[in-house]
mmCIF file of C-alpha atoms in Angstrom:
data_model
loop_
_atom_site.group_PDB
_atom_site.id
_atom_site.type_symbol
_atom_site.label_atom_id
_atom_site.label_comp_id
_atom_site.label_asym_id
_atom_site.label_seq_id
_atom_site.Cartn_x
_atom_site.Cartn_y
_atom_site.Cartn_z
ATOM 1 C CA MET A 91 -14.893 30.473 21.807
ATOM 2 C CA THR A 92 -12.025 27.850 22.982
ATOM 3 C CA ILE A 93 -11.701 24.371 21.138
ATOM 4 C CA GLN A 94 -13.426 22.763 23.299
ATOM 5 C CA THR A 95 -16.564 24.024 23.149
ATOM 6 C CA GLN A 96 -16.133 23.916 19.671
ATOM 7 C CA ILE A 97 -15.750 20.251 19.316
ATOM 8 C CA SER A 98 -18.542 17.978 20.108
ATOM 9 C CA THR A 99 -17.996 15.551 23.475
ATOM 10 C CA ALA A 100 -20.460 13.179 22.452
ATOM 11 C CA GLN A 101 -17.762 10.736 21.514
ATOM 12 C CA PRO A 102 -14.906 9.915 23.858
ATOM 13 C CA VAL A 103 -11.958 12.017 23.172
ATOM 14 C CA GLU A 104 -9.829 9.357 21.897
ATOM 15 C CA ARG A 105 -12.452 8.726 18.964
ATOM 16 C CA VAL A 106 -12.822 12.335 18.474
ATOM 17 C CA HIS A 107 -8.919 13.437 18.280
ATOM 18 C CA LEU A 108 -8.372 9.961 16.236
ATOM 19 C CA ALA A 109 -10.847 11.312 13.166
ATOM 20 C CA ALA A 110 -9.669 14.522 13.532
ATOM 21 C CA ALA A 111 -6.283 13.417 12.499
ATOM 22 C CA TYR A 112 -7.775 10.870 9.601
ATOM 23 C CA ARG A 113 -9.667 14.403 8.211
ATOM 24 C CA LEU A 114 -6.697 16.430 8.718
ATOM 25 C CA ILE A 115 -4.135 13.659 6.438
ATOM 26 C CA ALA A 116 -7.207 13.990 3.958
ATOM 27 C CA GLU A 117 -7.071 17.713 4.085
ATOM 28 C CA PHE A 118 -3.371 17.644 3.173
ATOM 29 C CA GLY A 119 -3.065 14.993 0.633
ATOM 30 C CA MET A 120 -1.340 12.750 2.624
ATOM 31 C CA ASP A 121 -4.110 9.822 2.146
ATOM 32 C CA ASP A 122 -4.266 6.794 -0.529
ATOM 33 C CA SER A 123 -8.133 5.901 -1.496
ATOM 34 C CA ILE A 124 -9.164 4.192 0.997
ATOM 35 C CA PHE A 125 -6.156 2.103 2.240
ATOM 36 C CA THR A 126 -3.157 3.061 4.684
ATOM 37 C CA HIS A 127 -4.508 3.928 8.684
ATOM 38 C CA ILE A 128 -4.023 5.774 11.715
ATOM 39 C CA SER A 129 -4.752 3.631 14.986
ATOM 40 C CA ALA A 130 -5.184 5.023 18.357
ATOM 41 C CA ARG A 131 -5.507 3.124 21.812
ATOM 42 C CA ALA A 132 -9.679 2.629 22.328
ATOM 43 C CA PRO A 133 -10.837 4.119 25.598
ATOM 44 C CA ALA A 134 -10.957 1.836 28.426
ATOM 45 C CA ALA A 135 -14.401 1.240 28.240
ATOM 46 C CA GLU A 136 -14.250 -0.215 24.606
ATOM 47 C CA GLY A 137 -11.838 -3.418 25.583
ATOM 48 C CA GLU A 138 -8.379 -3.414 27.185
ATOM 49 C CA HIS A 139 -5.609 -3.488 24.763
ATOM 50 C CA ALA A 140 -8.342 -2.666 22.577
ATOM 51 C CA PHE A 141 -7.073 -0.242 20.032
ATOM 52 C CA LEU A 142 -9.410 2.361 17.237
ATOM 53 C CA ILE A 143 -8.540 2.280 13.291
ATOM 54 C CA ASN A 144 -10.527 3.183 10.249
ATOM 55 C CA PRO A 145 -13.505 0.577 8.866
ATOM 56 C CA TYR A 146 -12.414 -1.210 5.987
ATOM 57 C CA GLY A 147 -14.158 1.279 2.145
ATOM 58 C CA LEU A 148 -14.456 4.398 3.825
ATOM 59 C CA ARG A 149 -12.375 7.464 2.158
ATOM 60 C CA PHE A 150 -10.838 9.427 5.034
ATOM 61 C CA ASP A 151 -12.448 12.051 4.209
ATOM 62 C CA GLU A 152 -15.359 9.762 5.962
ATOM 63 C CA VAL A 153 -14.089 8.847 9.017
ATOM 64 C CA THR A 154 -16.232 10.282 12.161
ATOM 65 C CA ALA A 155 -15.708 9.596 15.777
ATOM 66 C CA SER A 156 -18.259 6.934 16.011
ATOM 67 C CA ASN A 157 -17.436 4.466 13.158
ATOM 68 C CA LEU A 158 -13.893 3.784 13.679
ATOM 69 C CA VAL A 159 -13.604 0.254 14.374
ATOM 70 C CA THR A 160 -12.211 -0.835 18.220
ATOM 71 C CA VAL A 161 -10.213 -3.737 17.283
ATOM 72 C CA ASP A 162 -8.071 -5.699 19.452
ATOM 73 C CA LEU A 163 -4.926 -7.276 19.369
ATOM 74 C CA ASP A 164 -5.829 -10.823 18.072
ATOM 75 C CA GLY A 165 -8.096 -9.579 15.495
ATOM 76 C CA ASN A 166 -11.565 -9.600 17.191
ATOM 77 C CA ILE A 167 -13.540 -6.515 16.528
ATOM 78 C CA LEU A 168 -15.314 -5.038 19.162
ATOM 79 C CA ARG A 169 -17.316 -2.820 17.743
ATOM 80 C CA ASP A 170 -17.935 -1.511 14.167
ATOM 81 C CA ASP A 171 -21.197 0.928 12.945
ATOM 82 C CA TYR A 172 -20.042 1.147 9.786
ATOM 83 C CA GLY A 173 -20.070 -2.849 9.341
ATOM 84 C CA GLN A 174 -17.534 -3.432 6.981
ATOM 85 C CA GLY A 175 -14.411 -4.622 8.944
ATOM 86 C CA ILE A 176 -10.702 -3.268 8.702
ATOM 87 C CA ASN A 177 -8.114 -3.836 5.736
ATOM 88 C CA LYS A 178 -5.955 -7.013 7.118
ATOM 89 C CA ALA A 179 -2.471 -5.568 6.223
ATOM 90 C CA GLY A 180 -3.504 -2.497 8.073
ATOM 91 C CA PHE A 181 -4.264 -5.014 11.255
ATOM 92 C CA THR A 182 -0.487 -6.105 11.113
ATOM 93 C CA ILE A 183 1.119 -3.132 11.024
ATOM 94 C CA HIS A 184 -0.674 -1.530 13.651
ATOM 95 C CA SER A 185 -1.267 -4.015 15.629
ATOM 96 C CA ALA A 186 2.455 -4.662 16.160
ATOM 97 C CA VAL A 187 3.118 -2.256 17.279
ATOM 98 C CA HIS A 188 0.219 -1.398 19.653
ATOM 99 C CA MET A 189 1.181 -5.071 21.194
ATOM 100 C CA ALA A 190 5.148 -4.470 21.732
ATOM 101 C CA ARG A 191 4.965 -0.353 22.844
ATOM 102 C CA PRO A 192 2.702 0.410 25.483
ATOM 103 C CA ASP A 193 4.671 4.374 25.652
ATOM 104 C CA VAL A 194 2.571 4.811 21.616
ATOM 105 C CA HIS A 195 -0.806 5.802 21.635
ATOM 106 C CA CYS A 196 -0.785 6.257 18.551
ATOM 107 C CA VAL A 197 0.383 5.091 14.711
ATOM 108 C CA LEU A 198 0.394 6.524 11.787
ATOM 109 C CA HIS A 199 1.073 5.283 8.295
ATOM 110 C CA THR A 200 0.992 6.818 4.795
ATOM 111 C CA HIS A 201 1.419 6.207 0.961
ATOM 112 C CA THR A 202 2.916 9.983 -0.358
ATOM 113 C CA VAL A 203 3.860 10.387 -3.784
ATOM 114 C CA ALA A 204 6.888 12.016 -1.362
ATOM 115 C CA GLY A 205 7.031 9.503 1.165
ATOM 116 C CA VAL A 206 7.174 6.498 -0.974
ATOM 117 C CA ALA A 207 10.037 8.349 -3.489
ATOM 118 C CA ILE A 208 12.124 8.864 -0.302
ATOM 119 C CA SER A 209 11.378 5.114 0.999
ATOM 120 C CA SER A 210 12.616 4.018 -2.769
ATOM 121 C CA ALA A 211 15.776 5.673 -2.127
ATOM 122 C CA GLU A 212 19.145 4.081 0.177
ATOM 123 C CA GLU A 213 19.946 6.687 1.601
ATOM 124 C CA GLY A 214 16.530 7.762 2.885
ATOM 125 C CA LEU A 215 16.139 11.037 4.346
ATOM 126 C CA LEU A 216 19.359 13.220 4.757
ATOM 127 C CA PRO A 217 19.991 16.084 6.785
ATOM 128 C CA LEU A 218 19.700 19.502 4.388
ATOM 129 C CA ASN A 219 17.113 21.570 6.545
ATOM 130 C CA GLN A 220 15.284 22.191 9.706
ATOM 131 C CA TRP A 221 12.405 20.133 9.117
ATOM 132 C CA SER A 222 14.498 17.038 7.883
ATOM 133 C CA LEU A 223 16.750 17.801 11.305
ATOM 134 C CA GLU A 224 13.853 17.193 13.624
ATOM 135 C CA PHE A 225 13.995 13.209 12.912
ATOM 136 C CA TYR A 226 17.971 13.054 12.615
ATOM 137 C CA ASP A 227 19.856 10.017 13.338
ATOM 138 C CA ARG A 228 15.751 8.999 15.036
ATOM 139 C CA ILE A 229 14.698 6.964 11.980
ATOM 140 C CA ALA A 230 14.475 2.826 11.995
ATOM 141 C CA PHE A 231 14.117 1.214 8.439
ATOM 142 C CA HIS A 232 11.981 -2.238 7.926
ATOM 143 C CA ASP A 233 12.595 -4.105 4.652
ATOM 144 C CA TYR A 234 9.576 -4.494 2.132
ATOM 145 C CA GLU A 235 7.808 -7.850 2.317
ATOM 146 C CA GLY A 236 5.318 -6.881 0.049
ATOM 147 C CA ILE A 237 1.482 -6.217 1.465
ATOM 148 C CA ALA A 238 1.523 -6.481 5.284
ATOM 149 C CA LEU A 239 -0.627 -9.573 5.277
ATOM 150 C CA ASN A 240 1.598 -12.162 7.325
ATOM 151 C CA LEU A 241 1.060 -11.846 11.192
ATOM 152 C CA GLU A 242 4.422 -13.226 12.024
ATOM 153 C CA GLU A 243 5.944 -9.951 10.211
ATOM 154 C CA ARG A 244 4.893 -8.256 13.064
ATOM 155 C CA GLU A 245 7.894 -9.325 15.081
ATOM 156 C CA ARG A 246 10.692 -8.402 12.104
ATOM 157 C CA LEU A 247 8.442 -4.874 12.051
ATOM 158 C CA ILE A 248 8.719 -4.633 16.066
ATOM 159 C CA ALA A 249 12.402 -5.347 16.241
ATOM 160 C CA ASP A 250 13.471 -3.119 13.525
ATOM 161 C CA LEU A 251 11.340 -0.202 15.585
ATOM 162 C CA GLY A 252 12.484 -0.611 19.033
ATOM 163 C CA THR A 253 12.512 2.155 20.673
ATOM 164 C CA LYS A 254 12.185 4.725 18.019
ATOM 165 C CA MET A 255 8.866 6.505 16.879
ATOM 166 C CA ILE A 256 9.516 7.668 13.409
ATOM 167 C CA MET A 257 9.707 4.907 10.771
ATOM 168 C CA ILE A 258 10.688 4.754 6.810
ATOM 169 C CA LEU A 259 9.129 1.242 5.699
ATOM 170 C CA ARG A 260 11.503 0.313 2.672
ATOM 171 C CA ASN A 261 9.443 0.731 -0.313
ATOM 172 C CA HIS A 262 6.599 1.496 1.304
ATOM 173 C CA GLY A 263 6.091 4.144 3.084
ATOM 174 C CA LEU A 264 6.141 6.575 6.341
ATOM 175 C CA MET A 265 5.383 5.979 9.746
ATOM 176 C CA THR A 266 5.290 7.632 12.595
ATOM 177 C CA CYS A 267 4.650 6.503 16.273
ATOM 178 C CA GLY A 268 3.480 9.298 18.831
ATOM 179 C CA THR A 269 2.049 9.305 22.889
ATOM 180 C CA SER A 270 -0.837 11.202 21.432
ATOM 181 C CA VAL A 271 -2.850 11.650 18.028
ATOM 182 C CA GLY A 272 -0.985 14.917 17.700
ATOM 183 C CA ASP A 273 2.189 14.225 18.512
ATOM 184 C CA ALA A 274 1.536 11.313 15.875
ATOM 185 C CA PHE A 275 0.271 13.902 13.049
ATOM 186 C CA LYS A 276 2.650 16.552 13.827
ATOM 187 C CA ALA A 277 5.684 14.477 13.182
ATOM 188 C CA MET A 278 4.114 12.839 10.040
ATOM 189 C CA PHE A 279 3.626 16.542 8.516
ATOM 190 C CA ASN A 280 6.826 17.633 9.232
ATOM 191 C CA PHE A 281 8.216 14.028 7.620
ATOM 192 C CA GLU A 282 6.413 14.439 4.708
ATOM 193 C CA ARG A 283 7.511 18.211 4.097
ATOM 194 C CA ALA A 284 10.831 17.381 4.854
ATOM 195 C CA CYS A 285 10.863 14.304 2.019
ATOM 196 C CA LYS A 286 9.163 16.700 -0.607
ATOM 197 C CA ALA A 287 11.837 19.407 0.164
ATOM 198 C CA GLN A 288 14.699 16.745 -0.233
ATOM 199 C CA LEU A 289 12.830 15.671 -3.852
ATOM 200 C CA ALA A 290 12.295 19.355 -4.524
ATOM 201 C CA LEU A 291 16.256 19.753 -3.785
ATOM 202 C CA MET A 292 17.252 17.141 -5.921
ATOM 203 C CA ALA A 293 15.303 17.641 -8.612
ATOM 204 C CA THR A 294 17.788 20.583 -9.806
ATOM 205 C CA SER A 295 21.107 20.659 -10.529
ATOM 206 C CA MET A 296 22.168 22.362 -7.222
ATOM 207 C CA THR A 297 24.773 21.058 -4.740
ATOM 208 C CA PRO A 298 23.195 19.401 -1.803
ATOM 209 C CA ARG A 299 24.963 21.396 1.362
ATOM 210 C CA LEU A 300 23.967 18.639 4.399
ATOM 211 C CA VAL A 301 24.347 19.766 8.148
ATOM 212 C CA ALA A 302 27.253 18.113 10.228
ATOM 213 C CA HIS A 303 27.071 15.454 12.537
ATOM 214 C CA ASP A 304 27.086 17.954 15.642
ATOM 215 C CA LEU A 305 24.309 20.495 14.703
ATOM 216 C CA ALA A 306 22.101 18.495 13.114
ATOM 217 C CA GLU A 307 22.516 16.127 16.767
ATOM 218 C CA PHE A 308 22.093 19.582 18.223
ATOM 219 C CA THR A 309 18.831 20.850 16.625
ATOM 220 C CA ALA A 310 17.397 17.191 16.995
ATOM 221 C CA ARG A 311 17.991 17.422 21.005
ATOM 222 C CA GLN A 312 16.240 21.448 20.925
ATOM 223 C CA GLY A 313 12.997 19.751 19.475
ATOM 224 C CA GLU A 314 12.887 17.548 21.922
ATOM 225 C CA ASP A 315 14.148 19.457 24.976
ATOM 226 C CA TRP A 316 10.993 21.593 23.989
ATOM 227 C CA SER A 317 8.757 19.099 23.544
ATOM 228 C CA ALA A 318 9.737 17.430 27.048
ATOM 229 C CA ARG A 319 9.136 20.782 28.446
ATOM 230 C CA HIS A 320 5.585 21.675 26.730
ATOM 231 C CA GLU A 321 4.370 17.815 28.506
ATOM 232 C CA ALA A 322 6.014 18.772 31.840
ATOM 233 C CA SER A 323 3.714 21.962 31.848
ATOM 234 C CA GLY A 324 1.082 19.992 31.564
ATOM 235 C CA LYS A 325 -1.154 22.104 29.071
ATOM 236 C CA PRO A 326 -3.009 21.284 26.151
ATOM 237 C CA ASP A 327 -0.841 21.881 22.992
ATOM 238 C CA PRO A 328 -1.742 24.845 20.874
ATOM 239 C CA GLU A 329 0.096 23.319 17.315
ATOM 240 C CA TRP A 330 -2.660 20.183 17.752
ATOM 241 C CA GLU A 331 -5.576 23.225 19.474
ATOM 242 C CA ALA A 332 -4.712 25.004 15.973
ATOM 243 C CA TYR A 333 -4.893 21.717 13.954
ATOM 244 C CA LEU A 334 -8.834 20.676 15.773
ATOM 245 C CA ARG A 335 -9.929 23.895 14.777
ATOM 246 C CA LEU A 336 -8.386 23.667 11.734
ATOM 247 C CA ALA A 337 -10.518 20.141 11.707
ATOM 248 C CA LYS A 338 -13.336 21.867 12.515
ATOM 249 C CA LYS A 339 -13.919 24.123 10.346
ATOM 250 C CA ARG A 340 -13.874 22.347 7.021
ATOM 251 C CA CYS A 341 -14.933 19.135 8.506
ATOM 252 C CA PRO A 342 -17.337 19.693 10.951
ATOM 253 C CA ASP A 343 -19.120 16.285 11.293
ATOM 254 C CA PHE A 344 -15.721 14.759 11.641
ATOM 255 C CA ASP A 345 -16.524 14.413 15.813
ATOM 256 C CA SER A 346 -19.852 13.165 15.460
#
């Protein structure tokens, strides 16, 4: 049985994949009560330049394809079946990226213990292992400005992000962008475990062994080249398909 036959097609694919990402973030313990957000560009039929985001008040393990909220870049709610609106801080961060980066389909932001710890360190993520090398010299940084309720912060956040897809929000958490929901999720999964590995090493008395610049850059490019070749093939992403199967197995109602 293929993943296409396992997952309901009653909801648009954009909603289904985003709901899967919410459930997977909860599954792997990367959620934070009813806070943090994952957004994705909405189906064209739901509004021009609109995006999908979680309804305020629901845990990530309660998000479904149908209860995701559709909001435009001005903050107007276009669809809200749950009826509680959205978190304003989430709107500030996510609308900024969707407004400025048409190449980004999905934005994923977390407040995990490991991610917040690394965001609170001046050095950020170090080139210590193969997980962290995926992000070598590819991380943007945005200084903390308090809870993100000021829409004027959007301009500074976007200036700091530039053309990168990965960001450390200083003293706050992590953010990944993707050309698909799957890409943003996979990047965050790897970003999170790279942070955990760094913290695990720092908790020992062993001496960190940093990977040299040339090798670190070579490894990062290897990963980018693999992704580019896979995207050019036009075939479904086998890793994201595997995660979708996991979401369906553990959370069979996410696509409803």
